[in-house]
JSON list of N, CA and C in Angstrom, two decimals:
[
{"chain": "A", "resi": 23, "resn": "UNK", "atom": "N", "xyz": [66.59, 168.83, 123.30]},
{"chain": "A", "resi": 23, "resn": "UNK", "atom": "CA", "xyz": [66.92, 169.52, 124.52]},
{"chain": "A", "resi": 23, "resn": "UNK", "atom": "C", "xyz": [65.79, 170.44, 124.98]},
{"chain": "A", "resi": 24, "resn": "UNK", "atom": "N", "xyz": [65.01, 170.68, 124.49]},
{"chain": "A", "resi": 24, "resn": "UNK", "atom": "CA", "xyz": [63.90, 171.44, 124.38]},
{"chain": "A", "resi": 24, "resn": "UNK", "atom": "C", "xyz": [62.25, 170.90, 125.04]},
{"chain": "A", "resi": 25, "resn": "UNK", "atom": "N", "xyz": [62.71, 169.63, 124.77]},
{"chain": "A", "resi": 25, "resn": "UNK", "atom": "CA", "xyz": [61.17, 169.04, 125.29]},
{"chain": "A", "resi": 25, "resn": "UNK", "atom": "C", "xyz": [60.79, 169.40, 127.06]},
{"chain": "A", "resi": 26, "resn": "UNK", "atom": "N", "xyz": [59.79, 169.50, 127.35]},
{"chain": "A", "resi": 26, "resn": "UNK", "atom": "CA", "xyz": [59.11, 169.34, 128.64]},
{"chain": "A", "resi": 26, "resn": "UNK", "atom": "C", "xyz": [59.93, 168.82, 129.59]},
{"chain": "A", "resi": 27, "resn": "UNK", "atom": "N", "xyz": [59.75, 167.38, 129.19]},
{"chain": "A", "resi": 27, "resn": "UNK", "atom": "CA", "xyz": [60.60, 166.36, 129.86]},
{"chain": "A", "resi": 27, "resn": "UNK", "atom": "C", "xyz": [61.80, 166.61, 130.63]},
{"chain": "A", "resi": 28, "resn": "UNK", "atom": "N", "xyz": [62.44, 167.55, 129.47]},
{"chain": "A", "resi": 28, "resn": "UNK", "atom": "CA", "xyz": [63.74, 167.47, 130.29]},
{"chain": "A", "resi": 28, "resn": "UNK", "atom": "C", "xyz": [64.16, 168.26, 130.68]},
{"chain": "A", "resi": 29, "resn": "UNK", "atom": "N", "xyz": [62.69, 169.42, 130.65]},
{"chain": "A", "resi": 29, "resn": "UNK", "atom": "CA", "xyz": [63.57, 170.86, 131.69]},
{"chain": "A", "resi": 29, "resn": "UNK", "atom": "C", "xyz": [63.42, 170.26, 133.31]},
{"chain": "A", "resi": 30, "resn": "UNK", "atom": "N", "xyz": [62.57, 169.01, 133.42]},
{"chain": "A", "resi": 30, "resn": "UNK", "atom": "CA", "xyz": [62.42, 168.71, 134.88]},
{"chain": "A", "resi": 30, "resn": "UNK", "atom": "C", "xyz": [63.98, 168.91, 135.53]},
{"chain": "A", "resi": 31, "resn": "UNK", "atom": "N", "xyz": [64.42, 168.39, 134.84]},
{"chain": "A", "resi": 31, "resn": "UNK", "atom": "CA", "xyz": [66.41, 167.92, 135.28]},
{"chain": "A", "resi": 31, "resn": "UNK", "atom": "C", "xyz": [67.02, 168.93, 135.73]},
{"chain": "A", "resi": 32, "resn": "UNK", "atom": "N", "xyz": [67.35, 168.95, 136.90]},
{"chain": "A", "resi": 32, "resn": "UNK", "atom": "CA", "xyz": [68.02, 170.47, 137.08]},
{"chain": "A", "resi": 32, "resn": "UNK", "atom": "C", "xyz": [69.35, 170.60, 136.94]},
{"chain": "A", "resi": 33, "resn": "UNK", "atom": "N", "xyz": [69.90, 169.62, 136.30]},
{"chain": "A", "resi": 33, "resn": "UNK", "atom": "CA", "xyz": [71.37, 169.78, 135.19]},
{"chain": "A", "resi": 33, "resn": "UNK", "atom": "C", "xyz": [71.59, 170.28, 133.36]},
{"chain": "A", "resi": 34, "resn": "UNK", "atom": "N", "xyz": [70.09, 170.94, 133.28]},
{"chain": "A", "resi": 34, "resn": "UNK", "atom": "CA", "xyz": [69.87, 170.98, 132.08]},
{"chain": "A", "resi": 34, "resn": "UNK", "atom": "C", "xyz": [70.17, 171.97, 131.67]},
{"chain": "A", "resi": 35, "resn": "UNK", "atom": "N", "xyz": [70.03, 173.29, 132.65]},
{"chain": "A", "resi": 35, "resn": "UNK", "atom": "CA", "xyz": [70.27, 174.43, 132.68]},
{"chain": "A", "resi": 35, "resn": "UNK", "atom": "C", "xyz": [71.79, 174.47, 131.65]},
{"chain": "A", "resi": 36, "resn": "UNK", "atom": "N", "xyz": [72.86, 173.73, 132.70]},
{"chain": "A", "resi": 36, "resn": "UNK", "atom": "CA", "xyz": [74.33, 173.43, 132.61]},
{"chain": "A", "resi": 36, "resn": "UNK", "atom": "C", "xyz": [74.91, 173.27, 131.18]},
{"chain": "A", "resi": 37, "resn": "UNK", "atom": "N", "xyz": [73.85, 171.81, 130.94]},
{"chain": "A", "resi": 37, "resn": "UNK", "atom": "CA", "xyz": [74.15, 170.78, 129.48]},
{"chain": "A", "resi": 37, "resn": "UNK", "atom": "C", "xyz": [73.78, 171.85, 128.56]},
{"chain": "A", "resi": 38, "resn": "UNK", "atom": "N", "xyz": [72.56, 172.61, 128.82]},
{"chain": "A", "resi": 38, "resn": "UNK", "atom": "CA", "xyz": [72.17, 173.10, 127.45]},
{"chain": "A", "resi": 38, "resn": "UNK", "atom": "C", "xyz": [73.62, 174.49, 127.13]},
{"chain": "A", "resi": 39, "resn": "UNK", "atom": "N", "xyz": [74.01, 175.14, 128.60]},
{"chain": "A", "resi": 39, "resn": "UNK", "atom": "CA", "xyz": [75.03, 175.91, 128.03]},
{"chain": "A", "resi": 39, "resn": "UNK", "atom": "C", "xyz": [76.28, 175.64, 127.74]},
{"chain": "A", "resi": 40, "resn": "UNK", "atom": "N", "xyz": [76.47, 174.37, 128.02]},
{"chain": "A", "resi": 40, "resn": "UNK", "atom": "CA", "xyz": [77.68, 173.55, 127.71]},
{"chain": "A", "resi": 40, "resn": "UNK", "atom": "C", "xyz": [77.73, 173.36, 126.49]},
{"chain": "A", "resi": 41, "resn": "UNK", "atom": "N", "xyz": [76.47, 172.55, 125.78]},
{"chain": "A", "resi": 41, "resn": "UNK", "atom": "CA", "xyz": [76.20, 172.48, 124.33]},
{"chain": "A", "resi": 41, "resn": "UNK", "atom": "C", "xyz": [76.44, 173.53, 123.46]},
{"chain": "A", "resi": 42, "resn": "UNK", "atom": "N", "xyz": [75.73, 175.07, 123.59]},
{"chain": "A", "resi": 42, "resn": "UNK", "atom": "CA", "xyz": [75.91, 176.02, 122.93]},
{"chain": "A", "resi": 42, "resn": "UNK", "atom": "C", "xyz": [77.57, 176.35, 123.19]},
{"chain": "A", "resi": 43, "resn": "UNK", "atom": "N", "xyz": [78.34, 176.23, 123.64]},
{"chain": "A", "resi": 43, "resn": "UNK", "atom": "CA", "xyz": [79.25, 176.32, 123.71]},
{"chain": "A", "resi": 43, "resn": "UNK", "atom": "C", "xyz": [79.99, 175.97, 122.68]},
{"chain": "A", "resi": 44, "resn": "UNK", "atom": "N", "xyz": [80.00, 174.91, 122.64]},
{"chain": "A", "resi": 44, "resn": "UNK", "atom": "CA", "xyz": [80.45, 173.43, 121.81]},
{"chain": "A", "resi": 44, "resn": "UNK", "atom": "C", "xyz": [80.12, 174.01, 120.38]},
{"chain": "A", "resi": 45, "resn": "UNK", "atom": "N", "xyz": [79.25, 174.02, 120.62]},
{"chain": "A", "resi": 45, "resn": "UNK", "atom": "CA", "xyz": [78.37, 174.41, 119.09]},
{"chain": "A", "resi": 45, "resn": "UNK", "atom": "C", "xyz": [78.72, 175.75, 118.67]},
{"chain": "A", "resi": 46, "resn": "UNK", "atom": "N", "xyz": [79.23, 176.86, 119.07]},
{"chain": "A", "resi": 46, "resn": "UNK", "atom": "CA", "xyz": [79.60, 178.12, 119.19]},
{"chain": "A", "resi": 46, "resn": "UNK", "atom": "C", "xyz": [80.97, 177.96, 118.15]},
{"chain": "A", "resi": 47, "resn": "UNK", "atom": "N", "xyz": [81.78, 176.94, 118.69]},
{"chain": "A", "resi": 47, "resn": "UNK", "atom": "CA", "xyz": [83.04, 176.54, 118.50]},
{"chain": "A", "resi": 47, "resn": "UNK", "atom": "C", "xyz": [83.34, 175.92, 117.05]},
{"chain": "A", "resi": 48, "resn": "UNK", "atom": "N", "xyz": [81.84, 174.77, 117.16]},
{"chain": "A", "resi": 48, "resn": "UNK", "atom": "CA", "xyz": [81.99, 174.05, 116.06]},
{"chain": "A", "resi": 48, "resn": "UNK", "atom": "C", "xyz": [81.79, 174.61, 114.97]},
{"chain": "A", "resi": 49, "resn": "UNK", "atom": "N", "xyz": [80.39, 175.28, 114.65]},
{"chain": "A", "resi": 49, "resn": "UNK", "atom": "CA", "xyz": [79.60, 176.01, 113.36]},
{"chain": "A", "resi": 49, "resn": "UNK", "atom": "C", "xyz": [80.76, 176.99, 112.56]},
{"chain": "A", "resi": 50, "resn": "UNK", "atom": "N", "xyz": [81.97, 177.55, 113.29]},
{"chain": "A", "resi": 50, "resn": "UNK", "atom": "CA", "xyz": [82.88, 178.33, 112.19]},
{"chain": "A", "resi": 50, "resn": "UNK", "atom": "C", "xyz": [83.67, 176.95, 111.60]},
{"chain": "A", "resi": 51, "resn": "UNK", "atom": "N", "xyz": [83.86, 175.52, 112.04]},
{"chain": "A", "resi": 51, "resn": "UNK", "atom": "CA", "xyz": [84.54, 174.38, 111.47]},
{"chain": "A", "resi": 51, "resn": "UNK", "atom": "C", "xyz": [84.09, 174.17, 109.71]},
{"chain": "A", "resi": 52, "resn": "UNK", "atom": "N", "xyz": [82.38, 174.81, 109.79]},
{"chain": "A", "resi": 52, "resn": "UNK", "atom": "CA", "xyz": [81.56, 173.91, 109.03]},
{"chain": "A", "resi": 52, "resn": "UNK", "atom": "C", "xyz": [81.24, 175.10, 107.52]},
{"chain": "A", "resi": 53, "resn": "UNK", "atom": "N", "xyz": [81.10, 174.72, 106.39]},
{"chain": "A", "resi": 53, "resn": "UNK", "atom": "CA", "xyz": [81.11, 175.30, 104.96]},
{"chain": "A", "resi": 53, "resn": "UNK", "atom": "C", "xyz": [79.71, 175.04, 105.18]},
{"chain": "A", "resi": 54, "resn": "UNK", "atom": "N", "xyz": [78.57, 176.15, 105.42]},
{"chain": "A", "resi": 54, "resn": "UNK", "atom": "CA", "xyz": [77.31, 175.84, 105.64]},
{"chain": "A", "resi": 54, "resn": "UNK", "atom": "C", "xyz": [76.43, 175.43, 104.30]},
{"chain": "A", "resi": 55, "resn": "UNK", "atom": "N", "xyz": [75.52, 174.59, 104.72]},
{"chain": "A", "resi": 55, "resn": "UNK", "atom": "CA", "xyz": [74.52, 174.48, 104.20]},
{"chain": "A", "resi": 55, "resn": "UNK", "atom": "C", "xyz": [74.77, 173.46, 102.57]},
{"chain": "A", "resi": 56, "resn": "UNK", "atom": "N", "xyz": [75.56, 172.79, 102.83]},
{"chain": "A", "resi": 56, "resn": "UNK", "atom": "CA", "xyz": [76.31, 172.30, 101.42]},
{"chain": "A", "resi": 56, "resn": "UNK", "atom": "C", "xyz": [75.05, 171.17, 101.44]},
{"chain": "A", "resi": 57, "resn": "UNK", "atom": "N", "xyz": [74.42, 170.91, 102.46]},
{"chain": "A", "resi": 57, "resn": "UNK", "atom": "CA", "xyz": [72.89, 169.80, 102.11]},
{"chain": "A", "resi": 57, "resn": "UNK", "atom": "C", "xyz": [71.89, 170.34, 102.69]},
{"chain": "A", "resi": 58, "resn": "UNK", "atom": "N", "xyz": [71.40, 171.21, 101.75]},
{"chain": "A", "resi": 58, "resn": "UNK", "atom": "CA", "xyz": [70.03, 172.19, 102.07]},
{"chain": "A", "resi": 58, "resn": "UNK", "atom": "C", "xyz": [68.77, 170.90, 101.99]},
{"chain": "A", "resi": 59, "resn": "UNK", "atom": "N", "xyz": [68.65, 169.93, 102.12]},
{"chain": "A", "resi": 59, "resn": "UNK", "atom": "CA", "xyz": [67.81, 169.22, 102.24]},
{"chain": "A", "resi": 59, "resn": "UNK", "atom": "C", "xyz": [67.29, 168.71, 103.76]},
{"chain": "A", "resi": 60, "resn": "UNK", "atom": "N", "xyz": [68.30, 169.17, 104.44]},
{"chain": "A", "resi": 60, "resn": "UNK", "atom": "CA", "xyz": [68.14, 169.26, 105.74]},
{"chain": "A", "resi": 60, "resn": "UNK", "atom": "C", "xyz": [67.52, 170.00, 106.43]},
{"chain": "A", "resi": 61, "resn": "UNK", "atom": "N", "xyz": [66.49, 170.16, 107.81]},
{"chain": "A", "resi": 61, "resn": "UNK", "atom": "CA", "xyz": [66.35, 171.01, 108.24]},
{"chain": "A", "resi": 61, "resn": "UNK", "atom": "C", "xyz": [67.02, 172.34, 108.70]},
{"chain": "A", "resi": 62, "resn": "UNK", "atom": "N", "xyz": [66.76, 173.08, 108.38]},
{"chain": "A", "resi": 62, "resn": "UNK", "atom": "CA", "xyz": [67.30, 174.46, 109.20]},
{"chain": "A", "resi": 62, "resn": "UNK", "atom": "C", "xyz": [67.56, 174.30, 110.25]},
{"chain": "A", "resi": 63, "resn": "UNK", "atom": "N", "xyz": [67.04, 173.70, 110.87]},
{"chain": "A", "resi": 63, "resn": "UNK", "atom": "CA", "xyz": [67.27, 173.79, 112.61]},
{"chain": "A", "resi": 63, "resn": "UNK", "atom": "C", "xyz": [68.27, 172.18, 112.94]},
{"chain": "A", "resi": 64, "resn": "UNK", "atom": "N", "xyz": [68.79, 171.84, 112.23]},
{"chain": "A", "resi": 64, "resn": "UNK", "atom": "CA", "xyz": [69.75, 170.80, 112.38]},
{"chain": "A", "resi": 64, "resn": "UNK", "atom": "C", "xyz": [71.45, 171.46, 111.20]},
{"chain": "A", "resi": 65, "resn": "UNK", "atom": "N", "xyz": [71.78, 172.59, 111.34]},
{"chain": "A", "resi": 65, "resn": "UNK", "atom": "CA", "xyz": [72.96, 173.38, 111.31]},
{"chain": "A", "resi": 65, "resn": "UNK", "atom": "C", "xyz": [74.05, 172.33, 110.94]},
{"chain": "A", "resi": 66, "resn": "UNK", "atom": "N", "xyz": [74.00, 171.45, 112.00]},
{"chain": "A", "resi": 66, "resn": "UNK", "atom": "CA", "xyz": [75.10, 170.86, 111.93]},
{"chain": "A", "resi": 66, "resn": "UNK", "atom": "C", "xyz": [75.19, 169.36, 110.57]},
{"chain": "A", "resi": 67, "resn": "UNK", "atom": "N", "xyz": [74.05, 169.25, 110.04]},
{"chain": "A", "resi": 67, "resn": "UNK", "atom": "CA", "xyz": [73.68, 168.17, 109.50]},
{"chain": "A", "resi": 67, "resn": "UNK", "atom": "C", "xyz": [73.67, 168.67, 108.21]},
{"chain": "A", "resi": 68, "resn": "UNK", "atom": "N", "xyz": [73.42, 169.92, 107.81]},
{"chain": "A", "resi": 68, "resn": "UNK", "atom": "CA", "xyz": [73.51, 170.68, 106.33]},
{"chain": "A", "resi": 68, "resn": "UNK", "atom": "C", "xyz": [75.22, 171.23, 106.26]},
{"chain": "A", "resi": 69, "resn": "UNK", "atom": "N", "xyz": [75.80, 171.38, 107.00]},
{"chain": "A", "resi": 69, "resn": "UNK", "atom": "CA", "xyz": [77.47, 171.75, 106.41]},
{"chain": "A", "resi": 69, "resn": "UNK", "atom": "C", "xyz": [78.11, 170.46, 106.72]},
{"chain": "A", "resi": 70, "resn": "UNK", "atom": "N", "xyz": [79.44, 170.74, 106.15]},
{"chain": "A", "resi": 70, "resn": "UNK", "atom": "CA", "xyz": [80.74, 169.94, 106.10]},
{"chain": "A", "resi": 70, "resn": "UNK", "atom": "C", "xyz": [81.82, 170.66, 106.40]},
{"chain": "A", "resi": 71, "resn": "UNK", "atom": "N", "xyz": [82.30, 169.85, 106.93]},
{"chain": "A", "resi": 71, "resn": "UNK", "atom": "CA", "xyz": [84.30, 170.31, 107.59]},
{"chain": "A", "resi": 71, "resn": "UNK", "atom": "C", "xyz": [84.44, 171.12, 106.24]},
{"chain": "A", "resi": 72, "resn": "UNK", "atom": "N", "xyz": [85.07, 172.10, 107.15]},
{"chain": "A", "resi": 72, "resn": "UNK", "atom": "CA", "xyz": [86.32, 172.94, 106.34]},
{"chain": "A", "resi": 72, "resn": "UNK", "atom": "C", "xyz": [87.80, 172.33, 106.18]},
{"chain": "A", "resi": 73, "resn": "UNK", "atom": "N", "xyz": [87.56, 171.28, 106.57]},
{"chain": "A", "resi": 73, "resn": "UNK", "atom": "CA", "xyz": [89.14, 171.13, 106.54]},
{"chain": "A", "resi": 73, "resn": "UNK", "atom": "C", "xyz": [89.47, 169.38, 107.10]},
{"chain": "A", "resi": 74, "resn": "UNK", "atom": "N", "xyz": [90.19, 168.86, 106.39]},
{"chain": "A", "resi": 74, "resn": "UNK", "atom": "CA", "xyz": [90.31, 167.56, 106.79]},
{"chain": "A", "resi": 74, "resn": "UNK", "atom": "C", "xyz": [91.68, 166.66, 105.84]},
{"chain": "A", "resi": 75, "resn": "UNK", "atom": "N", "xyz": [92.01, 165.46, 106.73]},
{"chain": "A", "resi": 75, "resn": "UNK", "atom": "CA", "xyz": [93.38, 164.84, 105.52]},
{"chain": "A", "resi": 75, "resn": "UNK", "atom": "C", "xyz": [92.94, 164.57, 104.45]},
{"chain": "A", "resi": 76, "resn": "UNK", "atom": "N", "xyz": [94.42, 164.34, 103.69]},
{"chain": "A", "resi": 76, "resn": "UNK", "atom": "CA", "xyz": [93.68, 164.37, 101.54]},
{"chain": "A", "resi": 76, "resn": "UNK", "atom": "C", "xyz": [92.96, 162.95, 101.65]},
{"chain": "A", "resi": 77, "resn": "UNK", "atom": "N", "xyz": [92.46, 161.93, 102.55]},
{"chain": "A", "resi": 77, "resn": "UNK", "atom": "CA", "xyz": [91.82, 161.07, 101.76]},
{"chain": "A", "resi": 77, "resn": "UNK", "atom": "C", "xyz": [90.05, 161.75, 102.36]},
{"chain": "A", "resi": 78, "resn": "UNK", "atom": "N", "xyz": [89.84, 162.60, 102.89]},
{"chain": "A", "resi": 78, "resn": "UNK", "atom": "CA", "xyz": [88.83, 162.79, 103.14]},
{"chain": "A", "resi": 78, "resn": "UNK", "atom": "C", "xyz": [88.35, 163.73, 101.51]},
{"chain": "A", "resi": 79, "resn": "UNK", "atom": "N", "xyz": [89.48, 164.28, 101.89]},
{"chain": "A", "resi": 79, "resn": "UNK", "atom": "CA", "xyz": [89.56, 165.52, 100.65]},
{"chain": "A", "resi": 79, "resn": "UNK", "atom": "C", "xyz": [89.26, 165.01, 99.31]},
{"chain": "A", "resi": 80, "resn": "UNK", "atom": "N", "xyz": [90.41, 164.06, 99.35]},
{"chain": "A", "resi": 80, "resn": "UNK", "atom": "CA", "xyz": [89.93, 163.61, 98.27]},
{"chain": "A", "resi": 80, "resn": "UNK", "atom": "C", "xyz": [88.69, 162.56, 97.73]},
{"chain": "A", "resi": 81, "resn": "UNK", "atom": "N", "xyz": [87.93, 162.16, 98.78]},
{"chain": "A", "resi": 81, "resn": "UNK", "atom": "CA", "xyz": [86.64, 161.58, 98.61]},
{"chain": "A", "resi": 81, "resn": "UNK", "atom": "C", "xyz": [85.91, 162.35, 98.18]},
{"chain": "A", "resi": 82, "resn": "UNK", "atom": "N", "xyz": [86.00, 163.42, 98.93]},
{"chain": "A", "resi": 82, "resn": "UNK", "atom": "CA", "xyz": [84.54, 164.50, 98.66]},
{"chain": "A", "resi": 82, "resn": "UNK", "atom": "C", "xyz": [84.41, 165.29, 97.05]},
{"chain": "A", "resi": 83, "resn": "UNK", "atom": "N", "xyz": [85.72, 165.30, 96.73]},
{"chain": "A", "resi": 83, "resn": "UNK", "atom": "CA", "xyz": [85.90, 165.95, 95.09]},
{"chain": "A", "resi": 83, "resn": "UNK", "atom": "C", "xyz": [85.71, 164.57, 94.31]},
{"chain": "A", "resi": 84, "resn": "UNK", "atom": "N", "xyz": [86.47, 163.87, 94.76]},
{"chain": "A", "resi": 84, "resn": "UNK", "atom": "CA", "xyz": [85.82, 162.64, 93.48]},
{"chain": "A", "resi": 84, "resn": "UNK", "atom": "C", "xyz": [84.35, 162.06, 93.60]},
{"chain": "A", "resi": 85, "resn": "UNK", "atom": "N", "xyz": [83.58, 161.95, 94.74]},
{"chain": "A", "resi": 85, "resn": "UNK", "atom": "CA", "xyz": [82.38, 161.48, 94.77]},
{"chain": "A", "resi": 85, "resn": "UNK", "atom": "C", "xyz": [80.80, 162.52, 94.84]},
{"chain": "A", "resi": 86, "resn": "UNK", "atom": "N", "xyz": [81.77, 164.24, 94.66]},
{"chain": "A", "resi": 86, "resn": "UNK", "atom": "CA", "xyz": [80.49, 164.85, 95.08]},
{"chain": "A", "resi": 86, "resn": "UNK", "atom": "C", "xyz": [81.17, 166.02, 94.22]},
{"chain": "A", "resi": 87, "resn": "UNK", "atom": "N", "xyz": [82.53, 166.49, 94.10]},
{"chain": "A", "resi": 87, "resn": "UNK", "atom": "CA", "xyz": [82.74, 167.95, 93.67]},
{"chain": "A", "resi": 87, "resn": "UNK", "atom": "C", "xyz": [83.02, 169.16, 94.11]},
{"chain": "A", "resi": 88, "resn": "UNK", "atom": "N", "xyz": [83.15, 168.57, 95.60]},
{"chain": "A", "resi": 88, "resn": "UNK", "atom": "CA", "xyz": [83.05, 169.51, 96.76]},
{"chain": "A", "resi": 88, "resn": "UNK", "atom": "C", "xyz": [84.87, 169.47, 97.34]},
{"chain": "A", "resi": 89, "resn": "UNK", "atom": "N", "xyz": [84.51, 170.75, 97.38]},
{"chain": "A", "resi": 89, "resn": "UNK", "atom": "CA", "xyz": [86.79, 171.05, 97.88]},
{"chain": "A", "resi": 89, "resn": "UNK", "atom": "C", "xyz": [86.68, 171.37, 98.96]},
{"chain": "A", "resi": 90, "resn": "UNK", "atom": "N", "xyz": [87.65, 171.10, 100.12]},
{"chain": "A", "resi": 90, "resn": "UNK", "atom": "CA", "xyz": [87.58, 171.37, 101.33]},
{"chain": "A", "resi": 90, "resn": "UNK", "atom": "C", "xyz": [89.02, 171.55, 101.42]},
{"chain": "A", "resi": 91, "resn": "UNK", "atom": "N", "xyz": [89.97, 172.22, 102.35]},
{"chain": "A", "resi": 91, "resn": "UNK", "atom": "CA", "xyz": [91.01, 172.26, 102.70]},
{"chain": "A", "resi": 91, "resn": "UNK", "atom": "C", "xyz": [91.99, 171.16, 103.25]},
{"chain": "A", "resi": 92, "resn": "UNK", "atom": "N", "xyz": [93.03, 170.90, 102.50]},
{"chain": "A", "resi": 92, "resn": "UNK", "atom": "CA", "xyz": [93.44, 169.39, 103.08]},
{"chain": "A", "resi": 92, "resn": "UNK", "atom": "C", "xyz": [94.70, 170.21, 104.74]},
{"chain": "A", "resi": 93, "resn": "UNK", "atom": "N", "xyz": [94.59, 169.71, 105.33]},
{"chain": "A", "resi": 93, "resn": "UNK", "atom": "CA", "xyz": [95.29, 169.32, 106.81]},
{"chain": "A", "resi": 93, "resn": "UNK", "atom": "C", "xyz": [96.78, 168.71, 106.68]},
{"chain": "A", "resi": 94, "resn": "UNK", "atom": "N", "xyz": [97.75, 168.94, 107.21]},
{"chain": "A", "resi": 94, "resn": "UNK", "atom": "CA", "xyz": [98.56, 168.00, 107.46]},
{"chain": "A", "resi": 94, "resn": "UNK", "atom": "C", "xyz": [98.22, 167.11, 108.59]}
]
């Protein structure tokens, strides 16, 4: 969102505060940083849901060790 290119767009202004929005919303969803192998600046790509049904739940403890909150 950042490149040159696409500040030409004069809907970008919009998208980019639409995005932070979104993203405002999402980042308290997420148990940060559970894949520090990721960039810093990709937030969303180093955490995982806080919260999801038991077969998610239960994937993540049997294949990694990791507990997350199960959902009805």
């Amino acid at each position: 969102m950042n490149t040159p290119e696409l500040q030409e767009f004069s809907g970008m202004v919009v998208f980019r505060t639409r995005v932070e929005i979104i993203d405002a919303r999402f980042r308290p969803l997420l148990i940060p940083d559970v894949f520090p192998k990721f960039d810093e600046g990709r937030w969303w790509a180093r955490g995982l849901v806080r919260y999801a049904r038991w077969k998610l739940v239960s994937e993540l403890w049997e294949s990694f060790g990791v507990e997350i909150t199960e959902v009805g």
